Amino acid sequence: MDVGELLSFKPEQTPKRPSDLEREHQDDDDDDRSPEPPARGQPPKKVSRGEQNSSARGNAPALPTKEPQITEEERLNILKFVETEEPDGEVLDEGGLKKMLLLFEKRVLKNQEMRIKFPDQAEKFMESEIELNDAIQELHALATVPDLYSLLVDLNGVASLLELLSHQNSDISVAVVDLLQELTDVDILHESLDGAETLIEALRKQQAAGLLVQNLERLDETVKEEADGVHNTLAIFENLIEVKSDIAREVAEQGLMQWILKRLRAKIPFDANKLYCSEILSILVQDTNENRITLGNIDGIDVLLQQLAAYKRHDPSSAEEQEFMENLFNSLCSALMAKENREKFLKGEGLQLMNLMLREKKLSRNGSLKVLDHAMAGPDGRDNCNKFVDILGLRTIFPLFMKTPKRSKKRLLSTDEHEEHVVSIIASMLRNCKGSQRQRLLSKFTENEFEKVERLMELHRKYLDKVEAMDREIDQHTNEDDEQDDDMVYVKRLSGGLFTLQLVDYVILEICCTDVVKQRVLKILNLHNGSMKMIRNIMREYAGNLGDASDSDWREQEQAHILQLIDRF
């Protein structure tokens, strides 16, 4: 209910309860009337309170109750007041923060003294602990004034708070975590960039990530407050990484990634914290190659495969669990971008698991397609490509190539995304497979009256139309704004269908090494007024824009290979 509805709400008018005197008069009147008893089987007539009151007043006409009315102008003024009114209480300033921190430090010392004096008598130090907790709660006011964060750091407040993470009472450490989570809230940090910079640097200097992870180790998630503490701790890491992405490597090195993997393996029911762990893991490996390698070194690939195996034949039971599964797939895709993890994925029988998921037609099929695409791409995917053919993966991937499943709850990928991943997997196999595996792959295009060649040329026409439409749109915008960046235009064309078209045309060039297939391709091109020149131009552009700065030798070899295919075509 919004403010307008609150103001216009009118409660029902409750009739006035008759007094004892009125009830006596009413009883006398009832006796005088002596009504006939109701007939058998009929309920007695109900008399409303209003009727009782009117009869009690000697049947005098009831005066209408006046409802309080406000004019439209008054209503608008109230709305304006509610929206613009400042909260009660003084805004925290430097003097107020100094007093608050002084009181906080005193209560920390008092609690320490009482615990040293009476280590085994909780009733003796409990009062000081409650006072300390209250002092921590008062510091939440600081989150409303992020400009004062630098003063908090100067007065050694951050160090004092972090020391309390190891407090014997986990309630105190959870209270500190709750405070730090609010202080590092992204929206608040953006209000004062200087304050945010100072606070984050102080946390990094004090090794806050390591202390937070140590605290995570001792929290018992069967206790609701401590489970909330775990959630807030993960939120702190997310806040810090969002503001400064390079912190991702630091927090992983200080034990967060090991703790997340341990938490994922724990045999406890799925909950919000397990979902949050998967989300943080996905963030840690998204852009940081060192974290991907670390994940592989601490058996992270095996953990991810074990967790995903649960969804091989069963769909997630809720939307949250589905998000958890997708986070695991995303983490695995990111991890496979590090070549060191491709071998671990192969040895961990990741290919077999993904192949089974494709066959089972469950929700996991969407993620398994993406994972296979990442595992088999580039020169580092050679072993995975050959192994995929050996485990009869061609029987799984080509039915998906021939017919894109209809979009439904079971298939969250769009048609274009699905076709992109499938064609990319086939292109990777053509690029990486040698010997008998390559022959088995090429023979797929000649079986059943070249049906797969027909499908390939259908995809060529579809994505060529998309790219031509995108080029017309870009030309129209270029006339309006001549200062369009060439790289931005190329990226826009790639997302508009050019990337999939390049993959399709690459597959066409590779399979045309067989004369019968080449004749079929030319026949289909002529039938639909297509041209070989168009395919060659697309592939020359593709070769000219190959980019992999980490492996310049591979790039040069690939460019030479594509140009050779173009000449032969």
Coordinates of C-alpha atoms in Angstrom, one line a residue:
M1 CA 0.0 0.0 0.0
D2 CA 1.6 3.3 -1.0
V3 CA 1.3 6.6 0.8
G4 CA -1.7 7.8 -1.3
E5 CA -3.7 4.7 -0.4
L6 CA -2.8 5.1 3.3
L7 CA -4.1 8.7 3.3
S8 CA -7.3 7.8 1.5
F9 CA -8.0 4.7 3.7
K10 CA -11.1 5.1 5.8
P11 CA -11.8 2.5 8.5
E12 CA -15.2 1.0 8.9
Q13 CA -17.4 2.9 11.4
T14 CA -17.8 0.7 14.5
P15 CA -21.2 1.3 16.1
K16 CA -21.1 2.6 19.6
R17 CA -21.4 -0.1 22.3
P18 CA -24.6 0.5 24.3
S19 CA -24.2 1.4 28.0
D20 CA -25.6 -0.7 30.8
L21 CA -28.5 1.8 31.2
E22 CA -29.4 1.6 27.6
R23 CA -29.3 -2.3 27.8
E24 CA -31.8 -2.2 30.7
H25 CA -34.2 0.0 28.7
Q26 CA -33.8 -2.3 25.7
D27 CA -34.6 -5.3 27.9
D28 CA -37.7 -3.6 29.2
D29 CA -38.9 -2.8 25.7
D30 CA -38.3 -6.4 24.6
D31 CA -40.4 -7.6 27.5
D32 CA -43.3 -5.2 26.6
R33 CA -43.3 -6.4 23.0
S34 CA -43.0 -10.2 24.0
P35 CA -42.2 -11.3 20.5
E36 CA -43.5 -14.7 19.3
P37 CA -41.0 -17.5 19.4
P38 CA -39.5 -18.4 16.1
A39 CA -41.0 -21.3 14.2
R40 CA -39.4 -24.7 14.6
G41 CA -36.5 -25.1 12.2
Q42 CA -36.1 -21.3 11.6
P43 CA -33.1 -19.5 13.2
P44 CA -34.0 -16.5 15.4
K45 CA -33.8 -13.2 13.7
K46 CA -30.5 -11.5 14.2
V47 CA -30.6 -7.9 15.5
S48 CA -27.7 -5.6 14.5
R49 CA -26.0 -3.4 17.0
G50 CA -27.3 -0.4 15.1
E51 CA -30.8 -1.6 15.6
Q52 CA -30.1 -2.2 19.3
N53 CA -28.8 1.3 19.7
S54 CA -31.7 3.0 17.9
S55 CA -34.2 1.1 20.0
A56 CA -32.3 2.0 23.1
R57 CA -32.6 5.6 22.3
G58 CA -36.4 5.4 22.0
N59 CA -36.4 5.0 18.3
A60 CA -35.0 8.4 17.8
P61 CA -33.7 9.1 14.3
A62 CA -30.0 8.1 14.1
L63 CA -27.7 11.0 13.3
P64 CA -25.2 10.3 10.5
T65 CA -21.7 10.0 11.7
K66 CA -19.4 12.6 10.2
E67 CA -16.3 11.3 8.7
P68 CA -13.2 13.5 8.8
Q69 CA -12.6 15.0 5.4
I70 CA -9.4 16.5 4.0
T71 CA -9.2 18.7 0.9
E72 CA -7.1 17.7 -2.1
E73 CA -4.7 20.5 -1.3
E74 CA -4.2 19.2 2.2
R75 CA -3.7 15.6 0.9
L76 CA -1.0 16.8 -1.6
N77 CA 0.7 18.7 1.2
I78 CA 0.8 15.6 3.4
L79 CA 2.2 13.5 0.5
K80 CA 4.9 16.1 -0.1
F81 CA 5.8 16.2 3.6
V82 CA 6.1 12.4 3.8
E83 CA 8.3 12.3 0.7
T84 CA 10.6 15.1 1.6
E85 CA 10.7 15.1 5.4
E86 CA 14.2 14.5 6.8
P87 CA 14.4 11.7 9.4
D88 CA 14.3 12.7 13.1
G89 CA 17.6 12.9 15.0
E90 CA 20.8 14.7 14.5
V91 CA 23.0 14.0 11.5
L92 CA 26.3 12.4 12.5
D93 CA 29.3 14.8 12.4
E94 CA 33.0 14.5 13.2
G95 CA 32.4 15.4 16.9
G96 CA 29.6 12.9 17.2
L97 CA 31.7 10.1 15.5
K98 CA 34.7 10.8 17.8
K99 CA 32.4 10.5 20.9
M100 CA 30.9 7.3 19.5
L101 CA 34.3 5.7 18.8
L102 CA 35.6 6.8 22.2
L103 CA 32.6 5.1 23.9
F104 CA 33.1 2.0 21.7
E105 CA 36.8 1.7 22.6
K106 CA 35.9 2.0 26.3
R107 CA 33.4 -0.7 26.1
V108 CA 35.8 -3.0 24.2
L109 CA 38.4 -2.5 27.0
K110 CA 35.8 -3.0 29.7
N111 CA 34.6 -6.2 28.1
Q112 CA 38.2 -7.5 27.8
E113 CA 38.9 -6.7 31.5
M114 CA 35.7 -8.4 32.7
R115 CA 36.4 -11.5 30.6
I116 CA 40.0 -11.7 32.0
K117 CA 38.8 -11.2 35.6
F118 CA 35.9 -13.7 35.4
P119 CA 36.7 -16.1 32.6
D120 CA 34.3 -18.8 33.9
Q121 CA 31.5 -16.6 35.2
A122 CA 29.4 -15.4 32.3
E123 CA 27.0 -13.5 34.5
K124 CA 29.9 -11.2 35.5
F125 CA 30.9 -10.1 32.0
M126 CA 27.5 -10.4 30.3
E127 CA 26.5 -6.9 31.0
S128 CA 29.7 -5.5 29.5
E129 CA 29.1 -7.7 26.4
I130 CA 25.6 -6.3 26.0
E131 CA 27.0 -2.7 26.3
L132 CA 29.7 -3.6 23.7
N133 CA 27.0 -4.9 21.3
D134 CA 25.0 -1.7 21.8
A135 CA 28.1 0.4 20.9
I136 CA 28.5 -1.6 17.7
Q137 CA 24.9 -1.0 16.8
E138 CA 25.3 2.7 17.3
L139 CA 28.1 2.8 14.7
H140 CA 25.5 1.8 12.0
A141 CA 24.8 5.6 11.9
L142 CA 28.2 6.0 10.2
A143 CA 26.8 4.3 7.1
T144 CA 24.6 7.4 6.5
V145 CA 27.7 9.6 6.3
P146 CA 30.4 7.9 4.1
D147 CA 32.4 11.1 4.0
L148 CA 33.4 10.3 7.6
Y149 CA 35.0 6.9 6.7
S150 CA 38.4 8.5 6.5
L151 CA 38.0 9.7 10.1
L152 CA 37.0 6.2 11.2
V153 CA 40.3 4.9 9.6
D154 CA 42.4 7.7 11.2
L155 CA 41.0 6.9 14.6
N156 CA 41.9 3.3 14.2
G157 CA 38.2 2.2 14.2
V158 CA 38.6 -0.3 11.4
A159 CA 41.4 -2.2 13.2
S160 CA 39.4 -2.3 16.4
L161 CA 36.3 -3.6 14.6
L162 CA 38.4 -6.3 12.8
E163 CA 39.9 -7.4 16.1
L164 CA 36.4 -8.2 17.3
L165 CA 35.9 -10.8 14.5
S166 CA 37.9 -13.2 16.8
H167 CA 35.8 -12.3 19.9
Q168 CA 35.0 -15.4 22.0
N169 CA 31.3 -14.6 21.6
S170 CA 30.2 -15.2 18.0
D171 CA 27.3 -12.8 18.5
I172 CA 29.8 -10.0 18.7
S173 CA 31.6 -11.1 15.6
V174 CA 28.3 -11.4 13.7
A175 CA 27.4 -7.9 14.8
V176 CA 30.7 -6.6 13.4
V177 CA 30.1 -8.4 10.2
D178 CA 26.6 -6.9 9.9
L179 CA 28.1 -3.4 10.5
L180 CA 30.9 -3.9 7.9
Q181 CA 28.3 -5.2 5.4
E182 CA 26.4 -2.0 5.8
L183 CA 29.5 0.2 5.6
T184 CA 30.6 -1.4 2.4
D185 CA 27.2 -1.3 0.7
V186 CA 27.9 -0.4 -2.9
D187 CA 25.3 2.4 -3.1
I188 CA 26.8 4.0 0.0
L189 CA 30.4 3.7 -1.2
H190 CA 29.4 5.4 -4.5
E191 CA 28.2 8.4 -2.4
S192 CA 31.7 9.3 -1.4
L193 CA 34.5 7.9 -3.6
D194 CA 37.2 9.3 -1.3
G195 CA 35.7 7.7 1.8
A196 CA 35.2 4.4 -0.1
E197 CA 38.8 4.4 -1.3
T198 CA 40.1 5.1 2.3
L199 CA 37.9 2.4 3.9
I200 CA 38.7 -0.3 1.3
E201 CA 42.5 0.4 1.5
A202 CA 42.3 0.1 5.3
L203 CA 40.5 -3.2 5.1
R204 CA 43.1 -4.5 2.6
K205 CA 46.0 -3.3 4.7
Q206 CA 44.5 -5.1 7.8
Q207 CA 44.0 -8.4 5.9
A208 CA 40.3 -8.2 6.5
A209 CA 39.5 -11.0 4.0
G210 CA 41.6 -13.5 5.9
L211 CA 40.0 -12.5 9.2
L212 CA 36.5 -12.8 7.7
V213 CA 37.3 -16.2 6.3
Q214 CA 38.6 -17.4 9.8
N215 CA 35.3 -16.1 11.3
L216 CA 33.4 -18.1 8.6
E217 CA 35.1 -21.3 9.7
R218 CA 33.7 -21.1 13.3
L219 CA 30.1 -19.9 12.5
D220 CA 27.4 -22.5 13.0
E221 CA 24.8 -22.2 10.3
T222 CA 22.2 -24.1 12.2
V223 CA 21.9 -21.0 14.3
K224 CA 19.9 -18.4 12.4
E225 CA 21.9 -15.4 13.5
E226 CA 25.2 -17.1 12.5
A227 CA 23.7 -18.2 9.2
D228 CA 22.9 -14.5 8.6
G229 CA 26.5 -13.7 9.5
V230 CA 27.7 -16.0 6.8
H231 CA 25.4 -14.4 4.3
N232 CA 26.5 -10.9 5.3
T233 CA 30.2 -11.9 5.1
L234 CA 29.7 -13.1 1.5
A235 CA 27.9 -9.8 0.8
I236 CA 31.0 -7.9 2.1
F237 CA 33.2 -9.8 -0.4
E238 CA 30.7 -9.1 -3.2
N239 CA 30.6 -5.3 -2.4
L240 CA 34.4 -5.0 -2.3
I241 CA 34.9 -6.8 -5.6
E242 CA 32.2 -4.8 -7.3
V243 CA 34.0 -1.6 -6.3
K244 CA 37.5 -2.9 -6.9
S245 CA 37.7 -5.9 -9.2
D246 CA 41.4 -6.6 -8.4
I247 CA 40.4 -7.5 -4.8
A248 CA 39.0 -10.8 -6.2
R249 CA 42.5 -12.3 -6.4
E250 CA 43.4 -11.2 -2.8
V251 CA 40.3 -12.7 -1.2
A252 CA 40.8 -16.0 -3.1
E253 CA 44.5 -16.1 -1.9
Q254 CA 43.4 -15.5 1.7
G255 CA 41.2 -18.6 1.8
L256 CA 37.8 -17.6 0.5
M257 CA 37.8 -20.0 -2.5
Q258 CA 38.8 -23.0 -0.3
W259 CA 36.0 -22.2 2.1
I260 CA 33.5 -21.9 -0.7
L261 CA 34.4 -25.3 -2.1
K262 CA 34.2 -26.8 1.4
R263 CA 30.7 -25.2 1.8
L264 CA 29.6 -26.6 -1.6
R265 CA 30.7 -30.1 -0.6
A266 CA 28.9 -30.0 2.7
K267 CA 26.1 -32.5 3.0
I268 CA 23.4 -30.1 4.1
P269 CA 20.2 -29.1 2.4
F270 CA 20.2 -26.5 -0.3
D271 CA 19.7 -23.0 1.2
A272 CA 20.3 -19.3 0.4
N273 CA 23.9 -19.4 1.6
K274 CA 24.8 -22.3 -0.8
L275 CA 23.3 -20.2 -3.6
Y276 CA 25.3 -17.2 -2.5
C277 CA 28.5 -19.3 -2.4
S278 CA 28.0 -20.3 -6.0
E279 CA 27.4 -16.7 -7.0
I280 CA 30.6 -15.5 -5.3
L281 CA 32.6 -18.4 -6.9
S282 CA 31.3 -17.3 -10.3
I283 CA 32.5 -13.8 -9.6
L284 CA 35.9 -14.9 -8.4
V285 CA 36.8 -16.8 -11.6
Q286 CA 34.9 -14.6 -14.1
D287 CA 37.8 -12.2 -15.0
T288 CA 40.8 -13.4 -12.9
N289 CA 42.9 -16.0 -14.6
E290 CA 45.0 -16.6 -11.4
N291 CA 41.8 -17.5 -9.6
R292 CA 40.9 -20.0 -12.4
I293 CA 44.3 -21.7 -12.0
T294 CA 43.9 -21.7 -8.2
L295 CA 40.5 -23.3 -8.5
G296 CA 42.0 -26.1 -10.6
N297 CA 44.9 -26.6 -8.2
I298 CA 42.6 -27.1 -5.2
D299 CA 40.4 -29.7 -7.0
G300 CA 37.7 -27.1 -7.8
I301 CA 37.0 -28.7 -11.2
D302 CA 36.1 -32.0 -9.6
V303 CA 33.9 -30.3 -7.0
L304 CA 32.0 -28.4 -9.7
L305 CA 31.5 -31.7 -11.7
Q306 CA 30.3 -33.5 -8.5
Q307 CA 27.8 -30.8 -7.7
L308 CA 26.5 -30.7 -11.3
A309 CA 26.2 -34.4 -11.5
A310 CA 23.1 -34.1 -9.3
Y311 CA 21.3 -32.4 -12.2
K312 CA 22.1 -35.1 -14.8
R313 CA 18.7 -36.8 -14.5
H314 CA 16.8 -34.4 -12.2
D315 CA 15.9 -30.8 -12.6
P316 CA 16.4 -28.3 -9.8
S317 CA 13.4 -28.2 -7.4
S318 CA 13.1 -24.4 -7.3
A319 CA 14.0 -21.2 -9.1
E320 CA 16.8 -20.6 -6.5
E321 CA 18.3 -24.0 -7.1
Q322 CA 18.1 -23.5 -10.8
E323 CA 20.1 -20.3 -10.4
F324 CA 22.6 -22.2 -8.3
M325 CA 23.0 -24.8 -11.1
E326 CA 23.5 -22.0 -13.6
N327 CA 26.2 -20.4 -11.4
L328 CA 28.1 -23.7 -11.3
F329 CA 28.0 -24.0 -15.1
N330 CA 29.2 -20.4 -15.4
S331 CA 32.0 -21.0 -13.0
L332 CA 33.0 -24.1 -14.9
C333 CA 33.0 -22.2 -18.2
S334 CA 35.2 -19.5 -16.8
A335 CA 37.6 -22.1 -15.3
L336 CA 38.0 -23.8 -18.7
M337 CA 39.3 -20.6 -20.2
A338 CA 42.6 -21.5 -18.4
K339 CA 44.3 -24.2 -20.4
E340 CA 45.6 -25.8 -17.2
N341 CA 42.0 -26.8 -16.4
R342 CA 41.2 -28.4 -19.7
E343 CA 43.2 -31.5 -18.8
K344 CA 41.6 -31.7 -15.3
F345 CA 38.2 -31.5 -16.9
L346 CA 39.2 -34.3 -19.3
K347 CA 40.6 -36.6 -16.5
G348 CA 37.6 -35.8 -14.3
E349 CA 35.3 -37.3 -17.1
G350 CA 33.7 -33.9 -17.6
L351 CA 33.0 -34.7 -21.2
Q352 CA 31.1 -37.9 -20.4
L353 CA 29.0 -36.0 -17.9
M354 CA 28.2 -33.2 -20.3
N355 CA 27.4 -35.7 -23.0
L356 CA 24.9 -37.5 -20.7
M357 CA 23.3 -34.2 -19.8
L358 CA 22.7 -33.5 -23.5
R359 CA 21.0 -36.8 -24.0
E360 CA 18.8 -36.6 -20.9
K361 CA 17.0 -33.4 -22.1
K362 CA 16.8 -31.9 -18.7
L363 CA 17.5 -28.2 -17.8
S364 CA 21.2 -29.0 -17.4
R365 CA 21.4 -29.5 -21.2
N366 CA 21.6 -25.7 -21.6
G367 CA 24.7 -25.4 -19.4
S368 CA 26.3 -28.5 -20.7
L369 CA 26.3 -27.1 -24.3
K370 CA 28.1 -24.0 -23.1
V371 CA 30.6 -26.0 -21.1
L372 CA 31.4 -28.2 -24.1
D373 CA 31.9 -25.1 -26.3
H374 CA 34.5 -23.7 -23.8
A375 CA 36.2 -27.1 -23.3
M376 CA 36.8 -27.8 -27.0
A377 CA 37.6 -24.3 -28.3
G378 CA 41.0 -23.2 -29.4
P379 CA 44.2 -25.2 -29.6
D380 CA 44.0 -26.2 -26.0
G381 CA 40.8 -28.1 -26.7
R382 CA 42.4 -30.6 -29.1
D383 CA 42.4 -33.5 -26.6
N384 CA 38.8 -32.8 -25.5
C385 CA 37.7 -32.7 -29.2
N386 CA 39.2 -36.1 -30.0
K387 CA 37.9 -37.6 -26.8
F388 CA 34.4 -36.3 -27.5
V389 CA 34.3 -38.2 -30.8
D390 CA 35.6 -41.3 -29.1
I391 CA 32.8 -41.3 -26.5
L392 CA 30.3 -41.1 -29.4
G393 CA 29.5 -37.5 -28.8
L394 CA 28.7 -37.0 -32.5
R395 CA 25.5 -39.1 -32.0
T396 CA 24.5 -36.5 -29.4
I397 CA 25.5 -33.2 -31.0
F398 CA 24.3 -33.7 -34.6
P399 CA 20.6 -34.2 -33.7
L400 CA 20.8 -30.9 -31.9
F401 CA 22.5 -29.4 -35.0
M402 CA 19.7 -30.8 -37.3
K403 CA 16.8 -29.5 -35.2
T404 CA 17.0 -26.7 -32.6
P405 CA 14.7 -27.7 -29.7
K406 CA 11.7 -25.4 -29.2
R407 CA 12.1 -22.8 -26.4
S408 CA 10.4 -23.9 -23.2
K409 CA 11.1 -24.3 -19.5
K410 CA 13.5 -27.1 -20.4
R411 CA 15.5 -24.9 -22.9
L412 CA 16.4 -21.5 -21.6
L413 CA 18.8 -20.7 -24.3
S414 CA 17.4 -18.7 -27.2
T415 CA 17.4 -20.3 -30.7
D416 CA 20.4 -18.1 -31.8
E417 CA 22.4 -19.0 -28.7
H418 CA 21.7 -22.7 -29.1
E419 CA 22.7 -22.7 -32.7
E420 CA 25.9 -20.7 -32.0
H421 CA 27.1 -23.2 -29.3
V422 CA 26.3 -26.2 -31.5
V423 CA 28.0 -24.8 -34.6
S424 CA 31.0 -23.7 -32.5
I425 CA 31.4 -27.2 -31.1
I426 CA 31.4 -28.7 -34.6
A427 CA 33.8 -26.0 -35.8
S428 CA 36.2 -26.8 -32.9
M429 CA 36.1 -30.5 -33.7
L430 CA 36.9 -29.8 -37.4
R431 CA 39.7 -27.6 -36.4
N432 CA 41.2 -29.9 -33.8
C433 CA 40.4 -33.5 -34.8
K434 CA 42.9 -35.5 -36.7
G435 CA 43.1 -39.0 -38.2
S436 CA 40.2 -41.4 -37.7
Q437 CA 38.2 -38.9 -35.5
R438 CA 38.2 -36.3 -38.3
Q439 CA 37.1 -38.9 -40.9
R440 CA 34.2 -39.9 -38.7
L441 CA 33.2 -36.3 -38.4
L442 CA 33.4 -35.6 -42.1
S443 CA 31.4 -38.7 -42.9
K444 CA 28.5 -37.3 -40.9
F445 CA 28.0 -34.6 -43.6
T446 CA 27.6 -37.2 -46.4
E447 CA 25.1 -39.5 -44.8
N448 CA 21.3 -39.4 -45.4
E449 CA 21.5 -37.6 -48.7
F450 CA 23.7 -34.7 -47.4
E451 CA 21.0 -33.6 -45.0
K452 CA 23.6 -32.0 -42.7
V453 CA 25.0 -30.0 -45.6
E454 CA 21.4 -28.8 -46.4
R455 CA 21.0 -27.7 -42.8
L456 CA 24.4 -26.0 -42.8
M457 CA 23.4 -24.0 -45.9
E458 CA 20.1 -23.1 -44.3
L459 CA 21.9 -21.7 -41.3
H460 CA 24.2 -19.8 -43.7
R461 CA 21.2 -18.1 -45.4
K462 CA 19.6 -17.3 -42.0
Y463 CA 22.6 -15.6 -40.5
L464 CA 23.6 -13.9 -43.7
D465 CA 20.1 -12.2 -43.8
K466 CA 20.7 -11.2 -40.1
V467 CA 24.1 -9.6 -40.9
E468 CA 22.8 -7.8 -43.9
A469 CA 19.9 -6.3 -41.9
M470 CA 22.4 -5.3 -39.2
D471 CA 24.7 -3.7 -41.8
R472 CA 21.8 -1.6 -43.2
E473 CA 21.0 -0.5 -39.6
I474 CA 24.6 0.5 -39.0
D475 CA 24.8 2.4 -42.4
Q476 CA 21.7 4.3 -41.4
H477 CA 23.2 5.3 -38.1
T478 CA 26.5 6.1 -39.7
N479 CA 24.8 8.7 -41.9
E480 CA 23.5 10.4 -38.8
D481 CA 26.8 10.1 -36.8
D482 CA 30.0 9.8 -38.9
E483 CA 32.2 9.2 -35.8
Q484 CA 31.4 5.6 -35.2
D485 CA 34.4 3.5 -33.9
D486 CA 35.3 0.7 -36.3
D487 CA 35.9 -1.8 -33.4
M488 CA 32.5 -0.9 -31.9
V489 CA 30.8 -1.4 -35.3
Y490 CA 32.5 -4.8 -35.7
V491 CA 31.4 -5.9 -32.2
K492 CA 27.9 -4.9 -33.0
R493 CA 27.9 -6.9 -36.2
L494 CA 29.3 -9.9 -34.3
S495 CA 26.5 -9.8 -31.8
G496 CA 24.0 -9.3 -34.6
G497 CA 24.8 -12.7 -36.2
L498 CA 28.2 -12.3 -37.8
F499 CA 29.9 -14.5 -35.2
T500 CA 27.6 -17.5 -35.9
L501 CA 27.8 -16.8 -39.7
Q502 CA 31.6 -16.9 -39.5
L503 CA 31.5 -20.3 -37.7
V504 CA 29.0 -21.7 -40.2
D505 CA 31.1 -20.6 -43.1
Y506 CA 34.2 -22.0 -41.5
V507 CA 32.5 -25.4 -41.3
I508 CA 31.5 -25.0 -44.9
L509 CA 35.2 -24.5 -46.0
E510 CA 36.4 -27.4 -43.8
I511 CA 33.9 -29.9 -45.2
C512 CA 34.4 -28.8 -48.8
C513 CA 37.7 -30.7 -48.8
T514 CA 35.6 -33.6 -49.9
D515 CA 34.6 -33.1 -53.6
V516 CA 31.1 -34.6 -53.3
V517 CA 30.3 -32.2 -50.4
K518 CA 31.7 -29.3 -52.3
Q519 CA 29.5 -30.0 -55.3
R520 CA 26.5 -30.2 -53.1
V521 CA 27.4 -26.9 -51.5
L522 CA 27.7 -25.2 -54.9
K523 CA 24.5 -26.7 -56.1
I524 CA 22.6 -25.3 -53.0
L525 CA 24.3 -21.9 -53.4
N526 CA 23.2 -21.7 -57.1
L527 CA 19.7 -22.8 -56.2
H528 CA 19.3 -19.9 -53.7
N529 CA 21.2 -17.3 -55.7
G530 CA 24.1 -17.4 -53.2
S531 CA 27.7 -16.9 -54.1
M532 CA 31.1 -18.4 -53.2
K533 CA 32.5 -14.9 -53.2
M534 CA 30.3 -13.9 -50.2
I535 CA 31.6 -16.9 -48.2
R536 CA 35.2 -16.1 -49.1
N537 CA 34.8 -12.4 -48.1
I538 CA 33.3 -13.3 -44.7
M539 CA 36.1 -15.7 -44.0
R540 CA 38.8 -13.2 -45.0
E541 CA 37.3 -10.7 -42.6
Y542 CA 37.2 -13.5 -39.9
A543 CA 40.9 -14.3 -40.6
G544 CA 41.9 -10.6 -40.4
N545 CA 40.2 -10.2 -37.0
L546 CA 41.4 -13.3 -35.2
G547 CA 42.6 -12.1 -31.8
D548 CA 44.4 -14.1 -29.2
A549 CA 47.2 -12.0 -27.8
S550 CA 48.3 -14.8 -25.5
D551 CA 49.2 -17.1 -28.4
S552 CA 50.5 -15.2 -31.4
D553 CA 51.9 -18.4 -33.0
W554 CA 48.5 -20.1 -33.0
R555 CA 46.9 -17.0 -34.5
E556 CA 49.4 -16.9 -37.4
Q557 CA 48.9 -20.6 -38.0
E558 CA 45.1 -20.3 -37.9
Q559 CA 45.1 -17.3 -40.3
A560 CA 47.3 -19.2 -42.7
H561 CA 45.0 -22.3 -42.5
I562 CA 41.9 -20.2 -43.1
L563 CA 43.4 -18.4 -46.1
Q564 CA 44.5 -21.8 -47.5
L565 CA 40.9 -23.1 -47.1
I566 CA 39.6 -20.0 -48.9
D567 CA 42.0 -20.5 -51.9
R568 CA 41.0 -24.1 -52.1
F569 CA 37.3 -23.2 -52.0

